[in-house]
Tab-separated table of C-alpha atoms and ligand atoms in Angstrom:
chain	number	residue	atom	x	y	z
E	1175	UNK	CA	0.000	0.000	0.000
E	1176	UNK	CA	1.311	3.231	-1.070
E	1177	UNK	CA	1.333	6.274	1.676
E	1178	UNK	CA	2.028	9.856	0.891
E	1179	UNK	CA	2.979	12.394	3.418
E	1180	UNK	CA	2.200	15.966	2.790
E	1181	UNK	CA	3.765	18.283	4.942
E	1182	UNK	CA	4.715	21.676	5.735
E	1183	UNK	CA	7.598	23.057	8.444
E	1184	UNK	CA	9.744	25.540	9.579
E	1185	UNK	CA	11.245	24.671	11.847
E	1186	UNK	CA	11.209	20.668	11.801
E	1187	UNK	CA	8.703	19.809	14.165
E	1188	UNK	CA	6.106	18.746	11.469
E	1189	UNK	CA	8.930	17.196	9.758
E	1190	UNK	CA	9.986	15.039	12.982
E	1191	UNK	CA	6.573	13.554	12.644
E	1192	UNK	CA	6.228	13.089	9.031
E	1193	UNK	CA	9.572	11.717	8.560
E	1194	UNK	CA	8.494	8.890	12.014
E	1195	UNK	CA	5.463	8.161	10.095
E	1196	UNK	CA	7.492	7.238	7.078
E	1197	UNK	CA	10.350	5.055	9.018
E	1198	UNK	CA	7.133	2.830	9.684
E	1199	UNK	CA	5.010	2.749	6.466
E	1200	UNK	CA	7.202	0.357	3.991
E	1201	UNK	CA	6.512	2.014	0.996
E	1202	UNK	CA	5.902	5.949	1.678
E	1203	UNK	CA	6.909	9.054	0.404
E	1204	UNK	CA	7.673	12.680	1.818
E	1205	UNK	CA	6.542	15.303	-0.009
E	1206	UNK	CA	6.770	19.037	0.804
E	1207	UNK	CA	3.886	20.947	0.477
E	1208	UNK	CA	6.299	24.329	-0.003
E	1209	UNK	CA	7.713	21.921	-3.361
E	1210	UNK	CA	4.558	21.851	-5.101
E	1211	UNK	CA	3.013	24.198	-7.827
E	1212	UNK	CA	-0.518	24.922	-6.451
E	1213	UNK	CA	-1.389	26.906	-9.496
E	1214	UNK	CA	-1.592	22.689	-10.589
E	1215	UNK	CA	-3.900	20.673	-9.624
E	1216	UNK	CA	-2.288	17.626	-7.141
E	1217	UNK	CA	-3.231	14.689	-8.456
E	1218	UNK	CA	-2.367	11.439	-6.349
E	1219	UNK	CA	-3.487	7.494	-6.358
E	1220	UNK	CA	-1.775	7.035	-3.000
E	1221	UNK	CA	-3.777	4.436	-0.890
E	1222	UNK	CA	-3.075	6.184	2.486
E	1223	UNK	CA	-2.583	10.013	2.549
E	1224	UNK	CA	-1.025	12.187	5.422
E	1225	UNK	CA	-1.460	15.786	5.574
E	1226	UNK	CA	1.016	17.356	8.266
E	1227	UNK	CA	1.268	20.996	9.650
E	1228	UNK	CA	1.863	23.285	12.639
E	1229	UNK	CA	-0.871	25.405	14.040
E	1230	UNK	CA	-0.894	29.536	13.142
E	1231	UNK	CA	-3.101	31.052	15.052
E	1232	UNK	CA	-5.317	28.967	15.651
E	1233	UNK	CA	-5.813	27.708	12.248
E	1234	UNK	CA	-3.936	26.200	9.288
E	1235	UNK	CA	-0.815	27.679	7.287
E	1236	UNK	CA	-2.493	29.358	4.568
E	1237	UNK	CA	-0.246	27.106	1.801
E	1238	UNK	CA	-2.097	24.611	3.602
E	1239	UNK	CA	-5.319	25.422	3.487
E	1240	UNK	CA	-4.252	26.286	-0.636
E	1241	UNK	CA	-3.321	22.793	-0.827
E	1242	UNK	CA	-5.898	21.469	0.703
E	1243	UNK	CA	-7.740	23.281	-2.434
E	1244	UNK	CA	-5.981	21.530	-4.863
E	1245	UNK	CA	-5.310	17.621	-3.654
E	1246	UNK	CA	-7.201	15.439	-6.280
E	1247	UNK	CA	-7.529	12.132	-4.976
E	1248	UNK	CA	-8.232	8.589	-6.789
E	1249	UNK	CA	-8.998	5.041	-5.290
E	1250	UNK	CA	-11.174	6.492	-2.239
E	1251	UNK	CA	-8.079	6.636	0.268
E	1252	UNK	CA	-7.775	6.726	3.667
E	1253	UNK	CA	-6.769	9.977	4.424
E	1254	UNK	CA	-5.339	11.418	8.029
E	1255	UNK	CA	-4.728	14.972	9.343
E	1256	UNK	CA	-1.871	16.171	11.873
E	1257	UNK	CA	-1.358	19.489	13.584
E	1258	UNK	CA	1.016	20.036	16.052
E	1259	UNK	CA	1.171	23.368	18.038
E	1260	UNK	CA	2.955	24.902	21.213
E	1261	UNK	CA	0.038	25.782	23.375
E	1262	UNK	CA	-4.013	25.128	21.359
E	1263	UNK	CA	-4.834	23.978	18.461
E	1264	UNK	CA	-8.142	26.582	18.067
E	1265	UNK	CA	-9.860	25.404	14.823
E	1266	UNK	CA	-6.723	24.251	12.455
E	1267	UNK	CA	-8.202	20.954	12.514
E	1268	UNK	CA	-11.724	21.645	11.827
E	1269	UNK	CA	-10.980	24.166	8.825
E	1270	UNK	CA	-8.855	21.353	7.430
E	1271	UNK	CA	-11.602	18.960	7.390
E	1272	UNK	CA	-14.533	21.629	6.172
E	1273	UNK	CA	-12.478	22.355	3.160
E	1274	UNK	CA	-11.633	19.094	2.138
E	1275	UNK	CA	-15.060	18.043	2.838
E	1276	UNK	CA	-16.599	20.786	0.823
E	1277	UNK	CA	-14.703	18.783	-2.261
E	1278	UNK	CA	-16.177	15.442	-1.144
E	1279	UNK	CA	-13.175	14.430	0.271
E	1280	UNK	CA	-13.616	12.317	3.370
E	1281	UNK	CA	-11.231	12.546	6.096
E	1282	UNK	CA	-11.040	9.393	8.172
E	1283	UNK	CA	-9.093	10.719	11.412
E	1284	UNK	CA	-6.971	13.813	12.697
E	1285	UNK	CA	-4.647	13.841	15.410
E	1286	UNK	CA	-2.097	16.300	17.380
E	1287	UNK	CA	0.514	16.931	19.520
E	1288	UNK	CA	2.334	19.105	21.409
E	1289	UNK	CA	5.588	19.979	20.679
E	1290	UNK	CA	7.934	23.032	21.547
E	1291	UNK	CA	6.386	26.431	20.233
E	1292	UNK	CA	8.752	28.603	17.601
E	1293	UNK	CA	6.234	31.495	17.850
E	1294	UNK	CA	8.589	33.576	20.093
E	1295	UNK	CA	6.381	35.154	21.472
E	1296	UNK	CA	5.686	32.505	23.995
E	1297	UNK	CA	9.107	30.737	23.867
E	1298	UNK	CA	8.831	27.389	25.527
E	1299	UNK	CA	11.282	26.807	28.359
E	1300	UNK	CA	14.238	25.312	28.367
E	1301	UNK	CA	13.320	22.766	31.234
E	1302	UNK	CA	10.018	21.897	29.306
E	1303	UNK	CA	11.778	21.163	25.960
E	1304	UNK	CA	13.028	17.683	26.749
E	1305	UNK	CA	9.939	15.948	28.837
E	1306	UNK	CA	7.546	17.525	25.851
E	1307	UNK	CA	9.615	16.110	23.115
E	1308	UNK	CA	9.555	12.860	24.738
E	1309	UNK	CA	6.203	12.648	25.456
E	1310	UNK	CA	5.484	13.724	21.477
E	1311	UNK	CA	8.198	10.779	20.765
E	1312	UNK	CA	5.669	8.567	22.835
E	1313	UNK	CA	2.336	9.990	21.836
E	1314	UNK	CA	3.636	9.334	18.134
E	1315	UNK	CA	4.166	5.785	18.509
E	1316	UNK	CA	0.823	4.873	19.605
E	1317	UNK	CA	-0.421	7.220	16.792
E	1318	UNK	CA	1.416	5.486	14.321
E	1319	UNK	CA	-0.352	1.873	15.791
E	1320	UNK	CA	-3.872	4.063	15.034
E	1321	UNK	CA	-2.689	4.910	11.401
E	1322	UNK	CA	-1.511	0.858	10.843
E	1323	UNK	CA	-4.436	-0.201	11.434
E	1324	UNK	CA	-6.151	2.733	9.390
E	1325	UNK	CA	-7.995	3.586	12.625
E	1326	UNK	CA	-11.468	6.321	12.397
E	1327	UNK	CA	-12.364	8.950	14.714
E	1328	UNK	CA	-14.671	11.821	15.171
E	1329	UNK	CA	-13.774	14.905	13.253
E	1330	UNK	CA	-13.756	17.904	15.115
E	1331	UNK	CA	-15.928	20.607	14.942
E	1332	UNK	CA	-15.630	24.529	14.751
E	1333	UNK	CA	-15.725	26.690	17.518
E	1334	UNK	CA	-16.651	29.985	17.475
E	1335	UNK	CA	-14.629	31.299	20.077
E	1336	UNK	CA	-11.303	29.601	18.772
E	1337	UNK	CA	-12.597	31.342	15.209
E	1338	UNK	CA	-12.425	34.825	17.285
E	1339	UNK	CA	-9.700	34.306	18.840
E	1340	UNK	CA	-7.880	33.087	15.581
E	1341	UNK	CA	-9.157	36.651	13.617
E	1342	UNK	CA	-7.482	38.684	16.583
E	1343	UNK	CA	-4.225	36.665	16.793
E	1344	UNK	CA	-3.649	36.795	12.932
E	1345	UNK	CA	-4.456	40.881	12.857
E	1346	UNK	CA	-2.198	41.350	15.920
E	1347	UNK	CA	0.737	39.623	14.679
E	1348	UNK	CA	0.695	40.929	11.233
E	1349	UNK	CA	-0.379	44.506	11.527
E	1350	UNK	CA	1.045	45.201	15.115
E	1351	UNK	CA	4.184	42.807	15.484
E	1352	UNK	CA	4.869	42.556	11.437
E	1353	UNK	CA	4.716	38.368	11.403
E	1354	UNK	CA	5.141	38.570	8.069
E	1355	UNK	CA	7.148	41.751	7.485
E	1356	UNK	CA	10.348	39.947	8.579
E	1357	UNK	CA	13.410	41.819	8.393
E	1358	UNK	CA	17.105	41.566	8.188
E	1359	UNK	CA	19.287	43.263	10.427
E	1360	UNK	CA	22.512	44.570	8.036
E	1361	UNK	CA	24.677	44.820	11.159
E	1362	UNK	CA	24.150	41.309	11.983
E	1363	UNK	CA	23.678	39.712	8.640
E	1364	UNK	CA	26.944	38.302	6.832
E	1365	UNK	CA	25.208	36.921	3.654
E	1366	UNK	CA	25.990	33.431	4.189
E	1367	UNK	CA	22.671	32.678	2.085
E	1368	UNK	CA	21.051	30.149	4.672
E	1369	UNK	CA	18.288	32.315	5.028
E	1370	UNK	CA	17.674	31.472	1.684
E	1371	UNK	CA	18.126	28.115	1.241
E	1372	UNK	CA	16.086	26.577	4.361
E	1373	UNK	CA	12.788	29.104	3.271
E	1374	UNK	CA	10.539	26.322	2.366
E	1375	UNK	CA	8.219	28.535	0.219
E	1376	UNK	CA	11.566	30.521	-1.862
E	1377	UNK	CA	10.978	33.465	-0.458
E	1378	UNK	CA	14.064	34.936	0.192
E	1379	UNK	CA	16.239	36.097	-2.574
E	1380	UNK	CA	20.231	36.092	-2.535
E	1381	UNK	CA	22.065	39.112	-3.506
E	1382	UNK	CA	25.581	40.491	-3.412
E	1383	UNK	CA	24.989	42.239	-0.183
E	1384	UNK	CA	22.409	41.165	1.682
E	1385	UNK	CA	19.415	38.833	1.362
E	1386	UNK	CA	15.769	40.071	0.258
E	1387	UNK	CA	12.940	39.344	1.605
E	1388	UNK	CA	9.600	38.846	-0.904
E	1389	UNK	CA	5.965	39.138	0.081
E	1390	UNK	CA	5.436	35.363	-0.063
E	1391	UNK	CA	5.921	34.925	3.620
E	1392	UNK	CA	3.670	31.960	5.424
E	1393	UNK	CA	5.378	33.323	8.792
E	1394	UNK	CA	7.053	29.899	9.260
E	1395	UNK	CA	10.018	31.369	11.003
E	1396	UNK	CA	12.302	28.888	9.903
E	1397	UNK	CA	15.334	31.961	8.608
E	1398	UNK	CA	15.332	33.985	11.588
E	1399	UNK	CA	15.299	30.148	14.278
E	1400	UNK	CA	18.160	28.881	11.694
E	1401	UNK	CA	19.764	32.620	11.357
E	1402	UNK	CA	23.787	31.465	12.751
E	1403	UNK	CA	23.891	35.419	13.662
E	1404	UNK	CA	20.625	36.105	14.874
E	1405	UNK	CA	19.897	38.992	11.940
E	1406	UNK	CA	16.017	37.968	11.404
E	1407	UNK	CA	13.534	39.067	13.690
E	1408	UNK	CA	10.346	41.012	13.094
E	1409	UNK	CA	10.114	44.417	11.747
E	1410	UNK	CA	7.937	46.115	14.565
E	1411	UNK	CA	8.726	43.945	17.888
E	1412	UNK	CA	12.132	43.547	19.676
E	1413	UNK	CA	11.734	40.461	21.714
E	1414	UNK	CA	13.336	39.758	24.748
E	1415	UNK	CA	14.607	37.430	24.443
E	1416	UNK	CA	17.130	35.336	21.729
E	1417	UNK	CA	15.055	32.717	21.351
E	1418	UNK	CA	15.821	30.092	18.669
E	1419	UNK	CA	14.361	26.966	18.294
E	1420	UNK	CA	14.484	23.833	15.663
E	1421	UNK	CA	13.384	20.421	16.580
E	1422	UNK	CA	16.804	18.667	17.865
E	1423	UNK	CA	15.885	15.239	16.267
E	1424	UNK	CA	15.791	16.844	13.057
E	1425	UNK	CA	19.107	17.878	10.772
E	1426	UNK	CA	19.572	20.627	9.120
E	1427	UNK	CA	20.269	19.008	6.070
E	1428	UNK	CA	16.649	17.684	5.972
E	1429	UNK	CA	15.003	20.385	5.849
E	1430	UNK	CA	17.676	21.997	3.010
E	1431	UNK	CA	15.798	18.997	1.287
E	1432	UNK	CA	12.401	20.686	1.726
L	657	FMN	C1	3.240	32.416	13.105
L	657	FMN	C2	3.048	31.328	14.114
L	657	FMN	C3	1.833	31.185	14.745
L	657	FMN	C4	1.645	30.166	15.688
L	657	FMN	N1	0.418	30.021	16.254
L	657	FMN	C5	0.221	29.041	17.169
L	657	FMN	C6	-1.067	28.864	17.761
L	657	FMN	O1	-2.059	29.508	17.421
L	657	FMN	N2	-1.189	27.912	18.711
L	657	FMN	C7	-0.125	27.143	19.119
L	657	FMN	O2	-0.283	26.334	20.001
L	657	FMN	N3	1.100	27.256	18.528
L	657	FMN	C8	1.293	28.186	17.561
L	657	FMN	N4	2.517	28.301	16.953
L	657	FMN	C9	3.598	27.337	17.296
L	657	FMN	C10	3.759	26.235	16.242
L	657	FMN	O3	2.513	25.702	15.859
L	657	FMN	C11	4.632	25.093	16.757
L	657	FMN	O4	5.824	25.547	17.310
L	657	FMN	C12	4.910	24.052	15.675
L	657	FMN	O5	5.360	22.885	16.312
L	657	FMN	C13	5.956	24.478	14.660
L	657	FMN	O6	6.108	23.461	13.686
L	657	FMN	P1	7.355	23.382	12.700
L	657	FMN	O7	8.587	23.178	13.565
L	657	FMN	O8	7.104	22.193	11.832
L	657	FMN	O9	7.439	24.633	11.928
L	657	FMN	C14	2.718	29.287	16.003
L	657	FMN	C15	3.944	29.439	15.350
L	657	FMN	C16	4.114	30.448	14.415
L	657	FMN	C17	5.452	30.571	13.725
């Protein structure tokens, strides 16, 4: 039986999953959401389909939820849904499952887990990393028993206060903290081009002096947590902290690969 595992990360924690998911499905494939041309329809006759992602606020990436839009399935598969997220989930799940269902596409579970938040704004401490990672580790396995045996569960449904709370959180972070208005500090920055090369949606050009930021950003974070000088960080917030986080069990030569 042929799985295919969707994903999207910045900072590998969606990738830690995906890429556990595949050590135990014989004959599976990884496939990067930030790889594919959405313009395209995605056409797949994969008998067991993953779709993996962390939680924005609230609610899907928006190349997910693109995706999502585009998938074109064959053979009636069984198909599974995984967040993961630092603190709540809100109604990432749910949206997932309205939009695929609104294209008669069933969705036969979802799952989640917790796993170390790259939000900065609510770092996760240092002390908590290791016990949450493990429990993930643990929570994983048992999830990938469910997935074996091509397990079903209740979908979940949306809430309107996780919908409200979603709207604020996305305005806040965009308009007031400038999420996606990322910016390079020229002090810092000495052009080493990794910026560049671990964006999984291409949206950071190289130049002679210093990279360039597009307006393509899905406020993944990976540049500024992989930054070796610590030159990325938002346009109108100075946090306070230096907080850089990417998923330990995960090198950064996998997610060059992305
Ligand atoms: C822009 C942004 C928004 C986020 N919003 C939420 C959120 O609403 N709830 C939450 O629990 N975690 C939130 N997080 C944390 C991520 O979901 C979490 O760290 C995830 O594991 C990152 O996955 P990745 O390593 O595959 O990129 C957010 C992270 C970012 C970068």
């Amino acid at each position: 039986m042929h799985t295919e595992l969707y994903y999207f990360s910045g900072t590998g924690n969606t990738y830690y999953i995906a890429k556990k998911i595949a050590n135990s499905f014989p004959d599976s494939k990884l496939i990067a959401i930030g790889s594919l041309d959405l313009e395209l329809p995605i056409k797949t006759d994969a008998q067991n389909i993953g779709i993996l992602f962390p939680v924005y606020f609230y609610d899907a990436p928006k190349i997910v939820k693109r995706f999502l839009e585009k998938i074109e399935l064959s053979n009636n598969p069984y198909v599974f849904l995984i967040a993961n997220y630092g603190g709540g989930a809100g109604n990432a799940l749910a949206n997932c499952v309205t939009i695929l269902k609104s294209r008669h596409i069933e969705v036969s579970t979802t799952m989640s887990f917790t796993l170390p938040d790259n939000s900065i704004i609510f770092p996760t401490p240092e002390e908590k990393m290791t016990p949450m990672l493990e429990k993930a580790d643990h929570e994983i396995e048992k999830a990938i028993h469910a997935l074996q045996n091509q397990e079903q569960s209740d979908l979940p449904s949306k809430k309107l206060g996780a919908h409200l709370v979603s709207k604020l959180m996305l305005k806040y972070s965009t308009d007031y903290l400038g999420f996606n208005a990322l910016k390079i500090s020229e002090d810092k920055c000495t052009n080493c081009g990794l910026c560049s090369k671990i964006c999984p949606v291409n949206n950071i050009a190289t130049s002679a002096t210093y990279p360039q930021m597009n307006h393509n950003c899905e406020m993944c974070f990976a540049c500024l947590h992989h930054c070796p000088e610590e030159a990325i960080r938002f346009k109108h917030m100075k946090p306070k902290t230096n907080y850089q986080y990417t998923n330990p069990n995960v090198k950064l030569k996998e997610l060059l690969q992305i």
